[in-house]
Coordinates of C-alpha atoms in Angstrom, one line a residue:
X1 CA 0.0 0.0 0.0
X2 CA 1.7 3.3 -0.8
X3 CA 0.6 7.0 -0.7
X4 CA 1.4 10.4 -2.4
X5 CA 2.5 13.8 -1.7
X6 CA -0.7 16.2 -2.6
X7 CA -0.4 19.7 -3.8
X8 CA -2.8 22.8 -4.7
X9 CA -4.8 22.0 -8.1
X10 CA -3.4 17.8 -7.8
X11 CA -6.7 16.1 -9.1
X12 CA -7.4 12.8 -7.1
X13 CA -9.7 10.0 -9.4
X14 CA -9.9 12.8 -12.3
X15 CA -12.4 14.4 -10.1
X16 CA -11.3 15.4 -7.0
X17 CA -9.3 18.9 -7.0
X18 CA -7.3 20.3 -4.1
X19 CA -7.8 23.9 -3.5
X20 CA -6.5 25.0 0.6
X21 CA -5.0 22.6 2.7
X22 CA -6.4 23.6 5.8
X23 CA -4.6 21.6 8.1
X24 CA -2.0 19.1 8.7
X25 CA 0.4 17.2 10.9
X26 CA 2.2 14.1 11.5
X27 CA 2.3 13.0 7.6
X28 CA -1.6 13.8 6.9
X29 CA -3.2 16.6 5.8
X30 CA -6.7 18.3 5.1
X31 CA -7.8 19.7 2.4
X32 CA -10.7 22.0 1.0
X33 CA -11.3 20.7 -2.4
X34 CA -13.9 20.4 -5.3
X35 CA -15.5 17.7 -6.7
X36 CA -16.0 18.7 -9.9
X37 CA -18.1 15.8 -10.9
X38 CA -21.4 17.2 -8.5
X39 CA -19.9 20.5 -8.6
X40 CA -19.6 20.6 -4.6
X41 CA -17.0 21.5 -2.0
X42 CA -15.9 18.5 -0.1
X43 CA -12.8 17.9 2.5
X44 CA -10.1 15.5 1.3
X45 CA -7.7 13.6 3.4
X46 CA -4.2 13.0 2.2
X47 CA -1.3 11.0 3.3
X48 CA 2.2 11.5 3.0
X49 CA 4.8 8.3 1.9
X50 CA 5.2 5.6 4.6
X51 CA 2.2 7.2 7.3
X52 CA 2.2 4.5 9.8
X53 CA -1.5 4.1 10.6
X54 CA -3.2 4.6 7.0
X55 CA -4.9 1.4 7.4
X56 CA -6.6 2.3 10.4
X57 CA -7.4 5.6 9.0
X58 CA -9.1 3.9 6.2
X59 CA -10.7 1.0 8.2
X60 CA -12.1 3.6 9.9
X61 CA -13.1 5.9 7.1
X62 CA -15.0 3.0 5.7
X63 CA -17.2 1.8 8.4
X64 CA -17.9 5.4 9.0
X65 CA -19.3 5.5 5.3
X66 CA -22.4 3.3 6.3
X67 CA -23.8 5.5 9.3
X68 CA -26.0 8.1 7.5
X69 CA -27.3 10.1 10.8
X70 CA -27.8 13.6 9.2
X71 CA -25.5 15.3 12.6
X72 CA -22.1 12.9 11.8
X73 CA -19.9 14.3 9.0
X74 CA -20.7 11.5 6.0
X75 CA -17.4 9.9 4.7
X76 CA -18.2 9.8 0.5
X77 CA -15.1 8.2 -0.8
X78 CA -12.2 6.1 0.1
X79 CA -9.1 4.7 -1.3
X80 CA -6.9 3.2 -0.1
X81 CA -3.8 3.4 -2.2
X82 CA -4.2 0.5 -4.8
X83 CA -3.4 3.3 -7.7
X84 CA -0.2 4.8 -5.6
X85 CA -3.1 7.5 -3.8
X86 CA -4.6 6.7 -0.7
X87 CA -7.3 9.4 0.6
X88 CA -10.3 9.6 2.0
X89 CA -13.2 11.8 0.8
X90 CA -15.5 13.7 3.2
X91 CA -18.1 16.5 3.4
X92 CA -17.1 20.0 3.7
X93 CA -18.5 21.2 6.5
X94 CA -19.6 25.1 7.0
X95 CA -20.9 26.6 10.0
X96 CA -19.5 28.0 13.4
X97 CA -17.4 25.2 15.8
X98 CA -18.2 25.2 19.3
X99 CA -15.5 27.0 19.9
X100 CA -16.9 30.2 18.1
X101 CA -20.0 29.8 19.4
X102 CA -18.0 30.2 22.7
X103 CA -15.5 32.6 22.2
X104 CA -18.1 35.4 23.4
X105 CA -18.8 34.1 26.4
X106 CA -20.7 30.9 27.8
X107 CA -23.8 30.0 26.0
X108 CA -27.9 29.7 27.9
X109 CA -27.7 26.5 29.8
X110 CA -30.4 25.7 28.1
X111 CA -28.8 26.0 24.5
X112 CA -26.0 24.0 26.0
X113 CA -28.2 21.6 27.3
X114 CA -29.9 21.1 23.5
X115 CA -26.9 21.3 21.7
X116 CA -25.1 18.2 23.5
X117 CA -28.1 16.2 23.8
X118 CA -28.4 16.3 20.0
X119 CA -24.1 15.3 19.6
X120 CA -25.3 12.6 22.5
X121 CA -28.0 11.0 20.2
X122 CA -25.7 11.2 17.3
X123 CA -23.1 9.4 18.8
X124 CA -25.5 7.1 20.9
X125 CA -26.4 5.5 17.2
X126 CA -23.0 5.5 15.8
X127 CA -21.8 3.5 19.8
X128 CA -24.8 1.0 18.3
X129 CA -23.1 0.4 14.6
X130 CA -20.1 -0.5 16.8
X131 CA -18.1 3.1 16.3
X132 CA -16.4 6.2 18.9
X133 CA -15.4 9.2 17.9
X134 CA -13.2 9.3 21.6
X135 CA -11.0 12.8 20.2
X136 CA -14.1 15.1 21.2
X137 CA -13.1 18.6 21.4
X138 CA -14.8 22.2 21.0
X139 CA -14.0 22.0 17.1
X140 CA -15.6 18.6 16.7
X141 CA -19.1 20.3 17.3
X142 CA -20.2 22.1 14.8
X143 CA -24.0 24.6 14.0
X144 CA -24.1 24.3 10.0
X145 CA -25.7 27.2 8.3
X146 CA -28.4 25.1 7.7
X147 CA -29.8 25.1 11.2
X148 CA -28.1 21.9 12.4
X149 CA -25.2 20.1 14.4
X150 CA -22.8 18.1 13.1
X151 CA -20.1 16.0 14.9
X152 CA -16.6 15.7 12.7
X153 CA -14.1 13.2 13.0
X154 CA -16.0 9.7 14.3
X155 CA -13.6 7.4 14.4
X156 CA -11.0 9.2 11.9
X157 CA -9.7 11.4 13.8
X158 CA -8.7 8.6 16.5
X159 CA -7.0 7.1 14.1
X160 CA -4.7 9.6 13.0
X161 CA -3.8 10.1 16.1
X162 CA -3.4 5.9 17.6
X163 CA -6.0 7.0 20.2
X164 CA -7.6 4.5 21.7
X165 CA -9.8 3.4 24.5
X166 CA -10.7 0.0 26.6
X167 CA -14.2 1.4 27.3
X168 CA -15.1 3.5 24.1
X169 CA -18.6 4.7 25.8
X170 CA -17.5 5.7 28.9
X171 CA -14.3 7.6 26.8
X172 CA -17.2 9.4 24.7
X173 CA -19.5 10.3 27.6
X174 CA -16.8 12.1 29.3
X175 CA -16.2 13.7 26.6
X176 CA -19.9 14.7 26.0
X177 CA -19.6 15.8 29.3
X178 CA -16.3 18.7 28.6
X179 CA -18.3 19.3 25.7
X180 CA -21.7 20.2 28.4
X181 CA -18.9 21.9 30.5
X182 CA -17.9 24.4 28.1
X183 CA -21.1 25.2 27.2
X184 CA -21.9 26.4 30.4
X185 CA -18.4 28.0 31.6
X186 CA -16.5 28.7 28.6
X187 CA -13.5 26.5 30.0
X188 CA -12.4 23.4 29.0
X189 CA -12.2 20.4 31.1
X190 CA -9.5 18.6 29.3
X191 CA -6.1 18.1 28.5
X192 CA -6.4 18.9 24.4
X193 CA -4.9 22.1 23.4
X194 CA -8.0 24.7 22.9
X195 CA -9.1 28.1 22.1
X196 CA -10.5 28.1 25.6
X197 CA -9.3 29.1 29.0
X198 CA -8.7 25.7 31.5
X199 CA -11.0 25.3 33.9
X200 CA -10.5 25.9 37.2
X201 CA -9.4 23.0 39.3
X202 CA -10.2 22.2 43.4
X203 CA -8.4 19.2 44.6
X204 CA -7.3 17.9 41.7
X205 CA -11.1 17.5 39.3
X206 CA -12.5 20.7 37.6
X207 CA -14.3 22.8 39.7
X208 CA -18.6 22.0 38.8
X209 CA -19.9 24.5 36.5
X210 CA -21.9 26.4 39.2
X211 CA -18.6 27.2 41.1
X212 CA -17.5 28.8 37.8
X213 CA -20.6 31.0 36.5
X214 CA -23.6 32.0 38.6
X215 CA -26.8 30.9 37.3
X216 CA -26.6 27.6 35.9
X217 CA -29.5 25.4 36.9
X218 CA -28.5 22.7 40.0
X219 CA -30.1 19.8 38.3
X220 CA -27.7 20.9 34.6
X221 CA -24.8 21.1 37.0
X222 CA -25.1 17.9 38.5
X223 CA -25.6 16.2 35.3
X224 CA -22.2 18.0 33.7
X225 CA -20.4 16.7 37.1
X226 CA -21.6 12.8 36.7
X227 CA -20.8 12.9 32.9
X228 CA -17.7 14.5 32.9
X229 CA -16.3 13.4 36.3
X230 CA -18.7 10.2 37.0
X231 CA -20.0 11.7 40.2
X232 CA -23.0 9.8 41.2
X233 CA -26.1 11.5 41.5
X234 CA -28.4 10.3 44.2
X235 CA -30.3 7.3 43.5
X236 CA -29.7 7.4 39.6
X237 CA -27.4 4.8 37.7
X238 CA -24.5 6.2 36.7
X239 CA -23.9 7.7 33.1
X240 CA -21.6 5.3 31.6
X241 CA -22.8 5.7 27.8
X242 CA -24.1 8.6 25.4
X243 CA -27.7 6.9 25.5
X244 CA -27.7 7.5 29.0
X245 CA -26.3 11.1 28.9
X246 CA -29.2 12.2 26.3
X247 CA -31.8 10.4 28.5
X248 CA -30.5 12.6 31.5
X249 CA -30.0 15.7 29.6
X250 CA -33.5 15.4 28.2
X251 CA -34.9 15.2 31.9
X252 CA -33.3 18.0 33.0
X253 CA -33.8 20.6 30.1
X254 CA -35.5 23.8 30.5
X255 CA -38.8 24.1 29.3
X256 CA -39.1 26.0 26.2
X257 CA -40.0 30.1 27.4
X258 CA -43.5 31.5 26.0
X259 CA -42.4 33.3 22.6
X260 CA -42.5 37.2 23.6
X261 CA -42.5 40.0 21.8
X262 CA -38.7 41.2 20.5
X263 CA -37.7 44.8 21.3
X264 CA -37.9 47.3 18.1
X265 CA -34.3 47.3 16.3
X266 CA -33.2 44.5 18.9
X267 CA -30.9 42.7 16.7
X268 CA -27.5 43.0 17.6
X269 CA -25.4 41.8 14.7
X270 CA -22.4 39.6 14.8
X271 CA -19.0 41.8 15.4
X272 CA -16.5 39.0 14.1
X273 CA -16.1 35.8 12.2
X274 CA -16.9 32.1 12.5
X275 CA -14.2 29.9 11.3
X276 CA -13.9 28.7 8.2
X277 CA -15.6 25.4 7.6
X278 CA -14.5 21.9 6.6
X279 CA -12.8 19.5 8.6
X280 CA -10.2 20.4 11.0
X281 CA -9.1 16.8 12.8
X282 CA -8.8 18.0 16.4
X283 CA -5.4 16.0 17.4
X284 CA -4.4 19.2 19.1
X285 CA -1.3 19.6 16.0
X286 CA -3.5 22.7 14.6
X287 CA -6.0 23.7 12.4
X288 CA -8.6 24.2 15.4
X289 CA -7.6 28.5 15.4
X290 CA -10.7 29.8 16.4
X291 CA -11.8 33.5 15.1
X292 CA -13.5 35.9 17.0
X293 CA -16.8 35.2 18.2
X294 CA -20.2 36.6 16.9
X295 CA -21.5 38.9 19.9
X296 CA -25.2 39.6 20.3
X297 CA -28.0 37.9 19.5
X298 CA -27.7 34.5 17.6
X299 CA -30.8 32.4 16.3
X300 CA -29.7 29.0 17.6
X301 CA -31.9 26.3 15.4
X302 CA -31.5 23.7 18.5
X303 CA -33.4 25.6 20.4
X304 CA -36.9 24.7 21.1
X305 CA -38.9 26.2 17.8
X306 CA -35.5 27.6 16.5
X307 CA -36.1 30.5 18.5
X308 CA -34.0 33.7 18.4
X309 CA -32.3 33.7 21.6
X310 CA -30.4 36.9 23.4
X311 CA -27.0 36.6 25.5
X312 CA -26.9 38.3 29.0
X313 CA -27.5 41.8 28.9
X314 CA -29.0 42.0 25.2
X315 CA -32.8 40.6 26.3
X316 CA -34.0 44.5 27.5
X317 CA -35.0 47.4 25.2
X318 CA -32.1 50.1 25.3
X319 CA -33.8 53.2 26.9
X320 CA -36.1 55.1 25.4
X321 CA -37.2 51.8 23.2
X322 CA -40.6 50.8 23.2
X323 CA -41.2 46.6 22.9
X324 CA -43.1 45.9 19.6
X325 CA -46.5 45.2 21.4
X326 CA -46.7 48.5 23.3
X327 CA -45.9 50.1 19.3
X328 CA -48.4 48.3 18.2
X329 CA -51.1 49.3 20.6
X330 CA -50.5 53.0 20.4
X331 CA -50.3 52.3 16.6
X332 CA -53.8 51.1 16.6
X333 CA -55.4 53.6 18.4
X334 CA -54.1 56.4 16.1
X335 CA -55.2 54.1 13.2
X336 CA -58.8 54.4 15.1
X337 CA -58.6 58.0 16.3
X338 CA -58.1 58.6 12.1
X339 CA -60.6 56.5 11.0
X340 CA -63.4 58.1 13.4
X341 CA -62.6 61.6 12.2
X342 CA -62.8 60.9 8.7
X343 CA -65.9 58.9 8.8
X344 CA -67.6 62.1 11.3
X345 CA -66.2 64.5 8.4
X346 CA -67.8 62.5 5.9
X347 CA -70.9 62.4 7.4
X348 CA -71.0 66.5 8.5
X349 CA -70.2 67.4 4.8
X350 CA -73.2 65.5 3.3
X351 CA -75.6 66.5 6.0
X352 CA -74.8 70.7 5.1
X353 CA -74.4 69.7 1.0
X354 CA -77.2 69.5 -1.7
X355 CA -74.7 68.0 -4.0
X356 CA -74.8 64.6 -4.9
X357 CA -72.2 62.0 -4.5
X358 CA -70.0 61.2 -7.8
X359 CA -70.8 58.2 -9.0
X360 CA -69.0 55.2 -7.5
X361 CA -65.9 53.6 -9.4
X362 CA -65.5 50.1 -10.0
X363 CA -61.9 49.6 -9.1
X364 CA -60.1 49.3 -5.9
X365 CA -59.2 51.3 -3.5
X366 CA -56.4 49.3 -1.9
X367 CA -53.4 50.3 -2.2
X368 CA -50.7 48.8 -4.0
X369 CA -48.1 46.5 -2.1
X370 CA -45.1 48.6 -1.1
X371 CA -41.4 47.1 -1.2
X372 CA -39.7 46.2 2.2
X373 CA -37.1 44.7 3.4
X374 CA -37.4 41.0 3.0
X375 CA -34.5 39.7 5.9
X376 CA -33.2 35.9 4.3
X377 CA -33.4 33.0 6.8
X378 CA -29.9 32.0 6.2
X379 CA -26.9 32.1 3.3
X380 CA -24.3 29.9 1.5
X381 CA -21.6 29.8 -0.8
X382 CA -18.7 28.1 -2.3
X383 CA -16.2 30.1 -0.9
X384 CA -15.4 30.4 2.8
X385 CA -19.1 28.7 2.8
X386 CA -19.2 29.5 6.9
X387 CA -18.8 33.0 6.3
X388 CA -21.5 33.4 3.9
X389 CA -24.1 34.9 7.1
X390 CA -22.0 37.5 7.4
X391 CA -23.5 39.1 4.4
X392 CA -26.8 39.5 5.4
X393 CA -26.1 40.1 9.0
X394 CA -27.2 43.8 8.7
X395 CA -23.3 44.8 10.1
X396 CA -21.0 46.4 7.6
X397 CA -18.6 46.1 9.3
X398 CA -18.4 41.9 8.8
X399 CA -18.3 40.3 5.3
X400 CA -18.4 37.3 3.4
X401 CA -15.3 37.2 1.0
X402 CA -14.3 34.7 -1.3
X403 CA -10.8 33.3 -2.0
X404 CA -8.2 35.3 -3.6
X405 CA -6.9 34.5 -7.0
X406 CA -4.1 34.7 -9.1
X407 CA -3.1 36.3 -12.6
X408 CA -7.0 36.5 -13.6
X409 CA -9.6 38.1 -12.4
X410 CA -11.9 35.0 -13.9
X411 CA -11.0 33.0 -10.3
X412 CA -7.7 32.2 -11.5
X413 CA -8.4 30.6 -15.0
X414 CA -10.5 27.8 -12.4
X415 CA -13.9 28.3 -12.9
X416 CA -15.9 31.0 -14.7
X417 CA -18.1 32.1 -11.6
X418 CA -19.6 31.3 -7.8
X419 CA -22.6 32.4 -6.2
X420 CA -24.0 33.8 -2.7
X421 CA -27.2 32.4 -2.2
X422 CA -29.8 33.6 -0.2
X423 CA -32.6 31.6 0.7
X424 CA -35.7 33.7 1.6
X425 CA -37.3 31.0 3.2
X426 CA -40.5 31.7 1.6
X427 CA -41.6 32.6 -2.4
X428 CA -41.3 36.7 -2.0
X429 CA -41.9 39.2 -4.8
X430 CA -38.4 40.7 -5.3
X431 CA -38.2 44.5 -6.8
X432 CA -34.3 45.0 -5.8
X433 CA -31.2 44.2 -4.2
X434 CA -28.3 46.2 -3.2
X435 CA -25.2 44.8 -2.1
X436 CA -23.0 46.6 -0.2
X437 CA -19.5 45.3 -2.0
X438 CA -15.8 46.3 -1.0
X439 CA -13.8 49.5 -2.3
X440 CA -12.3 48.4 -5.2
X441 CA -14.6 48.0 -8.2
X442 CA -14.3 45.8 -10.7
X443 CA -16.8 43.0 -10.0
X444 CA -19.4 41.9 -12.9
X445 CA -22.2 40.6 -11.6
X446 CA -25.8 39.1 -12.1
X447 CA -28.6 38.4 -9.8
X448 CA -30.4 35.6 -10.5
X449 CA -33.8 33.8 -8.8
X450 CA -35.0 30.9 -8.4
X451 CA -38.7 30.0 -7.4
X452 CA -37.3 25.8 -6.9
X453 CA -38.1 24.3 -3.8
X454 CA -34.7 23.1 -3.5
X455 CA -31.3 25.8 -3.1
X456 CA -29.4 25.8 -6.0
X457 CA -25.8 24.8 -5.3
X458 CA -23.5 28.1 -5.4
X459 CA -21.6 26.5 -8.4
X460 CA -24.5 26.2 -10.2
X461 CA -26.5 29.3 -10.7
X462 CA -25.2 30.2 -14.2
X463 CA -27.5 28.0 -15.2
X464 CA -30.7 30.5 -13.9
X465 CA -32.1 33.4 -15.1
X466 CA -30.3 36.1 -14.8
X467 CA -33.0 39.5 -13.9
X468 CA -30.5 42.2 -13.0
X469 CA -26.8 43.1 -14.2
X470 CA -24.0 45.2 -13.0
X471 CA -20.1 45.6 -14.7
X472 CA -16.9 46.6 -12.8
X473 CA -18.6 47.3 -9.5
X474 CA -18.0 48.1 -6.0
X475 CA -19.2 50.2 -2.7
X476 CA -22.8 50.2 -3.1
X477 CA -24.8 48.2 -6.0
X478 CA -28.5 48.5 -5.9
X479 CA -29.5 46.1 -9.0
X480 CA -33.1 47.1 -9.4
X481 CA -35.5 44.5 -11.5
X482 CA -37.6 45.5 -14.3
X483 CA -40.6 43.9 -13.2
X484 CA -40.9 42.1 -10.0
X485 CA -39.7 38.2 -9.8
X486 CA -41.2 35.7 -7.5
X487 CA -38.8 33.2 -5.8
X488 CA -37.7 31.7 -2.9
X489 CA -33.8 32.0 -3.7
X490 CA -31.3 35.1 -4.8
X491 CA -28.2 34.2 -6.2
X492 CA -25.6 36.8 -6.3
X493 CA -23.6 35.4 -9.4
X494 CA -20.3 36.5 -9.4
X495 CA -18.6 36.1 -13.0
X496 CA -15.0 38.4 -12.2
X497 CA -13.3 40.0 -9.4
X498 CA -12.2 43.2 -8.3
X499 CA -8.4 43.5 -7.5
X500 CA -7.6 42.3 -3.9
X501 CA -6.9 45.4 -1.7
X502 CA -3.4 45.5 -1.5
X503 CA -2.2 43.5 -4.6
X504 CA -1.9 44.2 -8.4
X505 CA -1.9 40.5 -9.1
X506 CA -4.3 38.7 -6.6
X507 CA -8.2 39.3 -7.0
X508 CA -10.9 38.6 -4.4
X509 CA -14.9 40.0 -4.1
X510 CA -16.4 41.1 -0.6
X511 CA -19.8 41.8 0.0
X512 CA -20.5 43.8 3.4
X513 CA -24.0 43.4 3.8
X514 CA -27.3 42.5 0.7
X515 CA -30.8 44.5 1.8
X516 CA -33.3 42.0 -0.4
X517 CA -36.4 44.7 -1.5
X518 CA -39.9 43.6 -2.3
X519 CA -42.9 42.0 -0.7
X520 CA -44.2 38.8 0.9

């Protein structure tokens, strides 16, 4: 069995094409790359000559294949070097790491509580098939853009490493249970090199996460304590496996809070990245750097409903703000007041007037649907894919760039265009965009929409109708439509790029922020 040295632009099975390796150590590394077959980003795994442990790698890689539980990273291809090439083929995953999610401070106990009793079910089924993941750290979590978690690494990343375990349950609860820990302090509980601060220690175990931050529910603490140190809780069996974590984390959950009405202008938008996406094997030799954290309010789809959810201190109206309700109330009164003066007008001025009314017209007196601002449900793309948010995060001061290119504004001779898509969540009746794009013009552009019920992939909207145009811009675009277009997606087609600030050879788009105009 022999392996290969891999490079930028090497194409694996005449379909596979390294782009960024975006991690490596110890003779393996990860790569972003493209299958160009579906036209999708995936994460490759090379190997350098002689690695010691490839066949565990790919025994591993393979019987991770056949688990098909939507929140563990699917494994799509795997050789194992019969043609001088070993790798392994996996999907790319986008979205912010637990340790993003993190970096602003602990999360609600109760959106810790959700989030690690979904990565406890996941890995619950995969302990059934016979499989561990037992390298658990802040970047093996993952919430996908899609509204999801994802768990990276089963069984892989062990191997890489030689890691291994005489009770692979217990090894996996405990490390559920760091996982539960840093959700409610912000520390980790381990001995893996993190983006988080240690956690404080009394007598040799990690203090329990009420000693650390104030508020977190007794019943939540005592289950992060018997997970992640095995302390007994009172006439309960002990948690050995992630079956029996999930059960207890499900007993102990908050209920969900009555929905209530959001302050006006509430949002606070993210002030930072998430990471880049794809697979980062967390064997504590790198690729685990995490970026600064969004701040504010974050929609966390785990929660109960997929409710919008506030960190401390950004749940009450800033001064002088009224909450939506009281708005509305005082808005329907003077809607009322209005109403009962016109209708006594009306009446005094054809009680003291012989003339007769003009005759009625047949046509309606509503009026015509204004434009507003249609807010998307969520974003992707094919470049820095977990990034994409940041373009319709209403702060222009984060963006979503793609990668820079070389010699060609035409994404380096590779491809002839990528997309941003928005997904609207709904069919809407689109009049305009504007997109808020860097300094340097020189970006051509369509908008395109698509009324499918499924996204189109971000590689692939050439292929739609194209409604609005722009050539060589930058700053602020508004593309405005002829006629209003219904559809559920808006693809911001890029076809060339604008000079990357900085460079006379390298070329790179950023968009700052896209305000979608219409109605529905």
């Amino acid at each position: 069995m022999s392996t290969f040295t891999s490079e930028p632009g090497a194409r694996l099975a005449g379909r596979y094409r390294l782009e960024d390796r975006v991690s490596a150590a110890g003779g393996w590394a990860a790569w972003k790359a493209i299958d160009e077959t579906l036209a999708r980003p995936v994460t490759v795994l090379t190997f350098v000559p002689g690695f010691p442990r490839i066949a565990e790698v790919v025994t591993a890689a393979r019987a991770a294949s056949r688990l098909t539980d939507p929140r563990l990273s699917q494994v799509f291809d795997v050789e194992d070097g019969g043609d001088e090439r070993a790798y392994i083929v996996m999907e790319w995953v986008a979205g912010d790491s637990l340790d993003d999610l993190l970096a602003g401070g602990p999360l609600d106990p109760g959106h810790g509580v959700a989030l690690i009793t979904e990565a406890s079910k996941a890995l619950a089924g995969a302990h059934a098939a016979g499989l561990a993941h037992l390298c658990l750290t802040p970047g093996s979590l993952r919430w996908t853009p899609g509204g999801g978690v994802k768990l990276t690494g089963l069984g892989i990343d062990a191997a890489l490493t030689g890691i291994t375990a005489d009770n692979p349950e217990l090894a996996d609860t405990q490390g559920l249970g760091r996982l539960l820990y840093a959700t409610l302090t912000g520390h980790w509980a381990g001995m893996e090199a993190t983006s988080l601060p240690p956690a404080p220690m009394a007598e040799g175990q990690p203090c329990s996460p009420r000693q650390v931050r104030a508020g977190v529910p007794a019943a939540i603490d005592a289950v992060a304590c018997e997970a992640l140190m095995q302390r007994p809780r009172r006439g309960r069996p002990p948690l050995t496996t992630p079956a029996l974590l999930a059960q207890a984390l499900a007993e102990v959950a908050p209920a969900p809070a009555p929905p209530s009405p959001a302050p006006v202008d509430s949002y606070a938008p993210p002030d930072g990245y998430g990471s880049s996406g794809g697979y980062r094997p967390n064997t504590g030799y790198g690729g685990n750097e995490a970026m600064p954290a969004a701040d504010g309010n974050r929609t966390y789809p785990w929660a109960p409903g997929g409710e919008t959810r506030r960190r401390p201190g950004h749940g009450v109206p800033a001064p002088g703000r009224r909450a939506v309700t009281t708005s509305a109330i005082i808005g329907i009164v003077v809607v009322v007041l209005l109403v009962a003066v016109g209708v006594g007008g009306w009446v005094l001025s054809h009680r003291t007037s012989n003339t007769p009314p003009p005759q009625q017209q047949h046509q309606s007196t509503l009026p015509a649907p204004t434009a507003s601002v249609l807010t998307p449900v969520s974003a992707t793309a094919h470049d820095n894919a977990s990034k994409a948010t940041l373009a319709i995060d209403s702060n222009t001061s984060t963006d979503w760039y793609t990668d820079y290119y070389l010699g060609n504004p035409v994404f380096g001779g590779l491809y002839k265009g990528t997309g941003l898509v928005l997904d609207m969540g709904k069919q809407v009746s689109i009049s305009q965009i504007e997109v808020l794009f860097g300094s340097n013009a020189g970006a051509n552009v369509q908008i395109k929409v698509s009324d499918s019920a499924t996204a189109p992939s971000p590689l692939a909207g050439r292929s739609l109708p194209t409604v609005a145009t722009g050539t060589n811009v930058g700053n602020d675009q508004a593309f405005s439509l002829k006629h209003p277009v219904t559809g559920r997606y808006v693809v911001i087609w890029i076809t060339k790029l604008p000079p990357k600030t900085g460079s006379n050879n390298e070329y790179q788009a950023e968009i700052y922020n896209v305000a979608v105009r219409g109605t529905g």
